[in-house]
Amino acid sequence: MFDYKHAVIYQVWPRSFYDSNHDGIGDINGIRAKLPHIRSLHCDAIWLSPVYASPNDDFGYDISDYCSINPEFGTMEDLEALIQEADALGMKIIMDLVVNHTSTSHAWFQKALKDPSSPYRDYYIFRKGTETQAPNNWISFFGGSAWQKAEQDMWYMTLYTKTQADLNWTNPAVIDEIVKITDFWLEKGIAGFRMDTINTIDKIEGLPSKNPEKKGLQFADDYVIDRPNVRPYLQQLRDRSLSRYDSFALGEGVMTTEASVRNLCGPDGPLDMMFHFDLATLGYGALGKYDFRKGYIITDRMIKKVTRKWQQEQMRDHTWIGNYLSNHDHKRHLDRFGNDRKYRVVSAKMLALYNFTLIGTPLIYQGEEIGMTNPKLKKSDWRDYEAFSSSKEMTNMLHVPAFLAEKITNFVDRDNARTPVQWNSHQYAGFSDHEPWICVNPDYLEWNVESQEKQSDSILNFYRTISRIHHEHDCLVTGSWSELLETHPHVLAYLRKGETETALVVLNLSGFCQKIKLPDACVSNAQSALSNYETRTIEAQMRLKPYEAHLWFLNGN
Ligand code: NOJ
Ligand code: CA
């Protein structure tokens, strides 16, 4: 099997990666052209966000045919060539498997909708309501009712956009279809799948008509997230398909908890690894990124707490997670966990050092390796369904004035993370020679791959170095994790103790100088491996500069 524990994974969101055919939309041949860039970061695999046929209501996460390629992205031959060329460079492809729902344009759904007696009806979750009322008061994760009307009093469930119809996993025929899909892709030589919203595939039986005590999205905890059949369903998929190809499965789940990770990717679980959202959602209110009631404030103590929780959890329960700072579902991380103005370079490097030295597989989201950050969006820049629908709901349901809803949306919109990768300082950041489908961050003139190639101390070269070090020092993969300076409000420090070597990591999470005192035993024999300031020898008492970060290796263990 793909050695996912020792791997570094690069996430490509194809629409914004690189355009090879001059239409302003990133594509598969664009990824092929840039494979050497990804490999230069010592990546072992590429997780490809969806490239399947799709009407793009949720930019590919609404699939209308699982076994064909969206023509905007290229052809099946292009994809096969990508798999082979990546392989020749030592990288595997991980496809996105989106099987909580299909697009309503999928042939299964079209047949189900047109003919109530079609066997495809039972592929989805159709329920009786009344002519005017949905079967119950559940709402979608993107706002608005979770039900769309089919005919008369009949409705179907859509937990995401209105054109993503939830599949009915209680129907064995649905699992048979999914097995065919995973077999189809595994035959092509991919390493495995990133499974989208995988802990919501089992909905409560009987679907209660109302849950009056719980408002808004809170119904989801009890009725659609982490229900008992998720594991047996995935075990079937594992036994019938994935195991036959010795392939790998990375689960993405809504509000993933420790219990869910333990259940699904413990030593005998059906998945190998999972994502949690605790870091990504810091500063959000209980209802998600559009819940502004906590003011989006993130303290260093909050980062320390989340880190401690998941590092200790993995050691205790032998589970494994994917560590990421950014992805296509949240605004980029630099202005959330670091500082993208005065300390852009040092804080980007500090956060990279953090992400590559934790237990779990590090992921890089396209563009973070050059310190890409969020553009200042305007409403005319919005492209994402969630932006439009959530801002509308903020006004309708929460009575937030429209101007404020717009401001909040500009701030948290997923489009922030979806602007084109900045390759050089030419027009459109070298992403395309045609106007791109979404705005380019105007800071590309200064912040781009080409200019950072030339600077030995650039963020890009720092990512290359930390990724290489991660591969060369097994203690960063298999070593235990123990915290130092636990009560320090701003400095996160830990040891990764391996069989023959120990790493010491010290990170000033703040934009201010901080004083620390390290244990003498660490100080006596440490060798500096990497720092985001000029490399310094270790001292028992140190004054760290803003965002200063260090990796030392201690002789012996
Ligand atoms: C999670 C995906 O990452 C996100 O982009 C998508 O909108 C939802 N799942 C629904 O598929
Ligand atoms: Ca293109």
PDB file of N, CA, C and O and ligand atoms in Angstrom, residues 11 13 47 49-50 58-62 96 98 100-101 141-142 159-161 164 194-197 252 254 277 327-329 384 386 414 418, ligand 1:
ATOM      1  N   GLN A  11      -2.384  19.033  -2.332  1.00  0.00           N
ATOM      2  CA  GLN A  11      -3.766  19.122  -2.833  1.00  0.00           C
ATOM      3  C   GLN A  11      -3.849  20.061  -4.027  1.00  0.00           C
ATOM      4  O   GLN A  11      -3.472  21.235  -3.941  1.00  0.00           O
ATOM      5  N   TRP A  13      -6.507  21.861  -6.515  1.00  0.00           N
ATOM      6  CA  TRP A  13      -7.902  22.233  -6.817  1.00  0.00           C
ATOM      7  C   TRP A  13      -7.856  22.690  -8.275  1.00  0.00           C
ATOM      8  O   TRP A  13      -7.463  23.827  -8.580  1.00  0.00           O
ATOM      9  N   TRP A  47      -3.507  14.823  -4.122  1.00  0.00           N
ATOM     10  CA  TRP A  47      -4.968  14.647  -3.979  1.00  0.00           C
ATOM     11  C   TRP A  47      -5.600  15.633  -4.947  1.00  0.00           C
ATOM     12  O   TRP A  47      -5.407  16.843  -4.853  1.00  0.00           O
ATOM     13  N   SER A  49      -8.764  17.337  -6.279  1.00  0.00           N
ATOM     14  CA  SER A  49     -10.183  17.633  -6.066  1.00  0.00           C
ATOM     15  C   SER A  49     -10.920  17.251  -7.351  1.00  0.00           C
ATOM     16  O   SER A  49     -10.307  17.114  -8.405  1.00  0.00           O
ATOM     17  N   PRO A  50     -12.258  17.082  -7.325  1.00  0.00           N
ATOM     18  CA  PRO A  50     -12.951  16.392  -8.424  1.00  0.00           C
ATOM     19  C   PRO A  50     -12.731  16.975  -9.824  1.00  0.00           C
ATOM     20  O   PRO A  50     -12.794  18.186 -10.012  1.00  0.00           O
ATOM     21  N   ASP A  58     -21.323  23.095  -7.368  1.00  0.00           N
ATOM     22  CA  ASP A  58     -20.409  23.115  -6.222  1.00  0.00           C
ATOM     23  C   ASP A  58     -18.995  22.812  -6.721  1.00  0.00           C
ATOM     24  O   ASP A  58     -18.237  22.076  -6.095  1.00  0.00           O
ATOM     25  N   PHE A  59     -18.673  23.366  -7.885  1.00  0.00           N
ATOM     26  CA  PHE A  59     -17.367  23.208  -8.511  1.00  0.00           C
ATOM     27  C   PHE A  59     -16.803  21.798  -8.415  1.00  0.00           C
ATOM     28  O   PHE A  59     -15.737  21.564  -7.858  1.00  0.00           O
ATOM     29  N   GLY A  60     -17.549  20.857  -8.968  1.00  0.00           N
ATOM     30  CA  GLY A  60     -17.042  19.494  -9.107  1.00  0.00           C
ATOM     31  C   GLY A  60     -17.497  18.550  -8.014  1.00  0.00           C
ATOM     32  O   GLY A  60     -17.455  17.330  -8.189  1.00  0.00           O
ATOM     33  N   TYR A  61     -17.917  19.089  -6.870  1.00  0.00           N
ATOM     34  CA  TYR A  61     -18.413  18.210  -5.798  1.00  0.00           C
ATOM     35  C   TYR A  61     -19.871  17.805  -6.056  1.00  0.00           C
ATOM     36  O   TYR A  61     -20.506  17.159  -5.227  1.00  0.00           O
ATOM     37  N   ASP A  62     -20.383  18.206  -7.199  1.00  0.00           N
ATOM     38  CA  ASP A  62     -21.709  17.773  -7.665  1.00  0.00           C
ATOM     39  C   ASP A  62     -21.462  17.000  -8.960  1.00  0.00           C
ATOM     40  O   ASP A  62     -21.271  17.581 -10.017  1.00  0.00           O
ATOM     41  N   ASP A  96     -10.787  12.180  -5.601  1.00  0.00           N
ATOM     42  CA  ASP A  96     -11.826  12.563  -4.653  1.00  0.00           C
ATOM     43  C   ASP A  96     -13.044  11.681  -4.911  1.00  0.00           C
ATOM     44  O   ASP A  96     -13.484  11.562  -6.055  1.00  0.00           O
ATOM     45  N   VAL A  98     -16.857  11.382  -4.127  1.00  0.00           N
ATOM     46  CA  VAL A  98     -17.958  12.173  -3.563  1.00  0.00           C
ATOM     47  C   VAL A  98     -19.236  11.351  -3.689  1.00  0.00           C
ATOM     48  O   VAL A  98     -19.938  11.410  -4.699  1.00  0.00           O
ATOM     49  N   ASN A 100     -21.597  10.872  -0.952  1.00  0.00           N
ATOM     50  CA  ASN A 100     -22.716  11.170  -0.048  1.00  0.00           C
ATOM     51  C   ASN A 100     -23.907  11.614  -0.889  1.00  0.00           C
ATOM     52  O   ASN A 100     -25.055  11.466  -0.496  1.00  0.00           O
ATOM     53  N   HIS A 101     -23.578  12.186  -2.061  1.00  0.00           N
ATOM     54  CA  HIS A 101     -24.616  12.736  -2.936  1.00  0.00           C
ATOM     55  C   HIS A 101     -24.131  12.689  -4.372  1.00  0.00           C
ATOM     56  O   HIS A 101     -22.938  12.560  -4.628  1.00  0.00           O
ATOM     57  N   PHE A 141     -26.355  22.260   4.930  1.00  0.00           N
ATOM     58  CA  PHE A 141     -25.115  22.823   5.474  1.00  0.00           C
ATOM     59  C   PHE A 141     -24.784  24.161   4.813  1.00  0.00           C
ATOM     60  O   PHE A 141     -23.980  24.924   5.323  1.00  0.00           O
ATOM     61  N   PHE A 142     -25.359  24.415   3.672  1.00  0.00           N
ATOM     62  CA  PHE A 142     -25.112  25.681   2.974  1.00  0.00           C
ATOM     63  C   PHE A 142     -26.256  26.675   3.159  1.00  0.00           C
ATOM     64  O   PHE A 142     -26.328  27.690   2.474  1.00  0.00           O
ATOM     65  N   LEU A 159     -28.431  17.785   1.409  1.00  0.00           N
ATOM     66  CA  LEU A 159     -27.751  18.380   2.573  1.00  0.00           C
ATOM     67  C   LEU A 159     -26.767  19.487   2.187  1.00  0.00           C
ATOM     68  O   LEU A 159     -26.314  20.227   3.046  1.00  0.00           O
ATOM     69  N   TYR A 160     -26.414  19.588   0.902  1.00  0.00           N
ATOM     70  CA  TYR A 160     -25.493  20.652   0.469  1.00  0.00           C
ATOM     71  C   TYR A 160     -26.247  21.596  -0.482  1.00  0.00           C
ATOM     72  O   TYR A 160     -27.246  22.162  -0.089  1.00  0.00           O
ATOM     73  N   THR A 161     -25.797  21.750  -1.743  1.00  0.00           N
ATOM     74  CA  THR A 161     -26.538  22.660  -2.623  1.00  0.00           C
ATOM     75  C   THR A 161     -27.868  21.989  -3.010  1.00  0.00           C
ATOM     76  O   THR A 161     -28.046  20.783  -2.819  1.00  0.00           O
ATOM     77  N   GLN A 164     -27.433  18.875  -5.180  1.00  0.00           N
ATOM     78  CA  GLN A 164     -26.674  17.705  -4.708  1.00  0.00           C
ATOM     79  C   GLN A 164     -27.642  16.824  -3.912  1.00  0.00           C
ATOM     80  O   GLN A 164     -27.943  17.113  -2.757  1.00  0.00           O
ATOM     81  N   ARG A 194      -9.734  10.234  -1.436  1.00  0.00           N
ATOM     82  CA  ARG A 194     -10.134  11.141  -0.359  1.00  0.00           C
ATOM     83  C   ARG A 194     -11.663  11.109  -0.419  1.00  0.00           C
ATOM     84  O   ARG A 194     -12.256  11.356  -1.466  1.00  0.00           O
ATOM     85  N   MET A 195     -12.300  10.724   0.673  1.00  0.00           N
ATOM     86  CA  MET A 195     -13.747  10.503   0.644  1.00  0.00           C
ATOM     87  C   MET A 195     -14.475  11.682   1.270  1.00  0.00           C
ATOM     88  O   MET A 195     -14.317  11.972   2.452  1.00  0.00           O
ATOM     89  N   ASP A 196     -15.296  12.299   0.454  1.00  0.00           N
ATOM     90  CA  ASP A 196     -15.974  13.544   0.809  1.00  0.00           C
ATOM     91  C   ASP A 196     -17.128  13.307   1.779  1.00  0.00           C
ATOM     92  O   ASP A 196     -17.918  12.387   1.594  1.00  0.00           O
ATOM     93  N   THR A 197     -17.217  14.143   2.778  1.00  0.00           N
ATOM     94  CA  THR A 197     -18.311  14.144   3.778  1.00  0.00           C
ATOM     95  C   THR A 197     -18.790  12.715   4.096  1.00  0.00           C
ATOM     96  O   THR A 197     -19.966  12.392   4.082  1.00  0.00           O
ATOM     97  N   GLU A 252     -12.937  12.549   4.844  1.00  0.00           N
ATOM     98  CA  GLU A 252     -13.282  13.903   5.278  1.00  0.00           C
ATOM     99  C   GLU A 252     -14.689  13.827   5.832  1.00  0.00           C
ATOM    100  O   GLU A 252     -15.583  13.272   5.188  1.00  0.00           O
ATOM    101  N   VAL A 254     -17.921  15.700   8.372  1.00  0.00           N
ATOM    102  CA  VAL A 254     -18.446  16.926   8.959  1.00  0.00           C
ATOM    103  C   VAL A 254     -18.208  16.867  10.468  1.00  0.00           C
ATOM    104  O   VAL A 254     -18.549  15.881  11.110  1.00  0.00           O
ATOM    105  N   PHE A 277     -11.517  19.163  11.651  1.00  0.00           N
ATOM    106  CA  PHE A 277     -11.696  20.581  11.291  1.00  0.00           C
ATOM    107  C   PHE A 277     -11.369  21.529  12.433  1.00  0.00           C
ATOM    108  O   PHE A 277     -11.629  22.718  12.354  1.00  0.00           O
ATOM    109  N   ASN A 327      -7.180  24.633   2.825  1.00  0.00           N
ATOM    110  CA  ASN A 327      -7.711  23.816   1.736  1.00  0.00           C
ATOM    111  C   ASN A 327      -8.741  24.664   0.982  1.00  0.00           C
ATOM    112  O   ASN A 327      -8.867  25.869   1.240  1.00  0.00           O
ATOM    113  N   HIS A 328      -9.476  24.039   0.064  1.00  0.00           N
ATOM    114  CA  HIS A 328     -10.381  24.798  -0.801  1.00  0.00           C
ATOM    115  C   HIS A 328     -11.673  25.198  -0.095  1.00  0.00           C
ATOM    116  O   HIS A 328     -12.521  25.844  -0.697  1.00  0.00           O
ATOM    117  N   ASP A 329     -11.868  24.775   1.163  1.00  0.00           N
ATOM    118  CA  ASP A 329     -13.129  25.041   1.866  1.00  0.00           C
ATOM    119  C   ASP A 329     -13.054  26.165   2.894  1.00  0.00           C
ATOM    120  O   ASP A 329     -14.053  26.450   3.559  1.00  0.00           O
ATOM    121  N   ASP A 384     -18.708  31.121  -5.500  1.00  0.00           N
ATOM    122  CA  ASP A 384     -19.098  29.929  -4.769  1.00  0.00           C
ATOM    123  C   ASP A 384     -20.556  29.982  -4.300  1.00  0.00           C
ATOM    124  O   ASP A 384     -20.984  30.984  -3.724  1.00  0.00           O
ATOM    125  N   GLU A 386     -21.900  28.611  -1.778  1.00  0.00           N
ATOM    126  CA  GLU A 386     -22.012  28.822  -0.325  1.00  0.00           C
ATOM    127  C   GLU A 386     -21.996  30.314   0.014  1.00  0.00           C
ATOM    128  O   GLU A 386     -22.693  30.759   0.922  1.00  0.00           O
ATOM    129  N   ARG A 414     -15.221  30.882   0.581  1.00  0.00           N
ATOM    130  CA  ARG A 414     -14.253  29.900   0.089  1.00  0.00           C
ATOM    131  C   ARG A 414     -13.509  30.390  -1.160  1.00  0.00           C
ATOM    132  O   ARG A 414     -12.430  29.885  -1.484  1.00  0.00           O
ATOM    133  N   ARG A 418      -9.524  30.105  -3.596  1.00  0.00           N
ATOM    134  CA  ARG A 418      -9.659  29.513  -4.927  1.00  0.00           C
ATOM    135  C   ARG A 418      -9.152  30.417  -6.038  1.00  0.00           C
ATOM    136  O   ARG A 418      -9.436  30.181  -7.209  1.00  0.00           O
TER     137      ARG A 418
HETATM  138  C1  NOJ B   1     -16.669  18.883   1.292  1.00  0.00           C
HETATM  139  C2  NOJ B   1     -15.933  19.467   0.120  1.00  0.00           C
HETATM  140  O1  NOJ B   1     -14.578  19.648   0.452  1.00  0.00           O
HETATM  141  C3  NOJ B   1     -16.637  20.751  -0.232  1.00  0.00           C
HETATM  142  O2  NOJ B   1     -15.908  21.522  -1.160  1.00  0.00           O
HETATM  143  C4  NOJ B   1     -18.018  20.418  -0.723  1.00  0.00           C
HETATM  144  O3  NOJ B   1     -18.730  21.615  -0.951  1.00  0.00           O
HETATM  145  C5  NOJ B   1     -18.801  19.569   0.282  1.00  0.00           C
HETATM  146  N1  NOJ B   1     -17.998  18.536   0.880  1.00  0.00           N
HETATM  147  C6  NOJ B   1     -19.972  18.905  -0.386  1.00  0.00           C
HETATM  148  O4  NOJ B   1     -19.537  17.948  -1.314  1.00  0.00           O
END
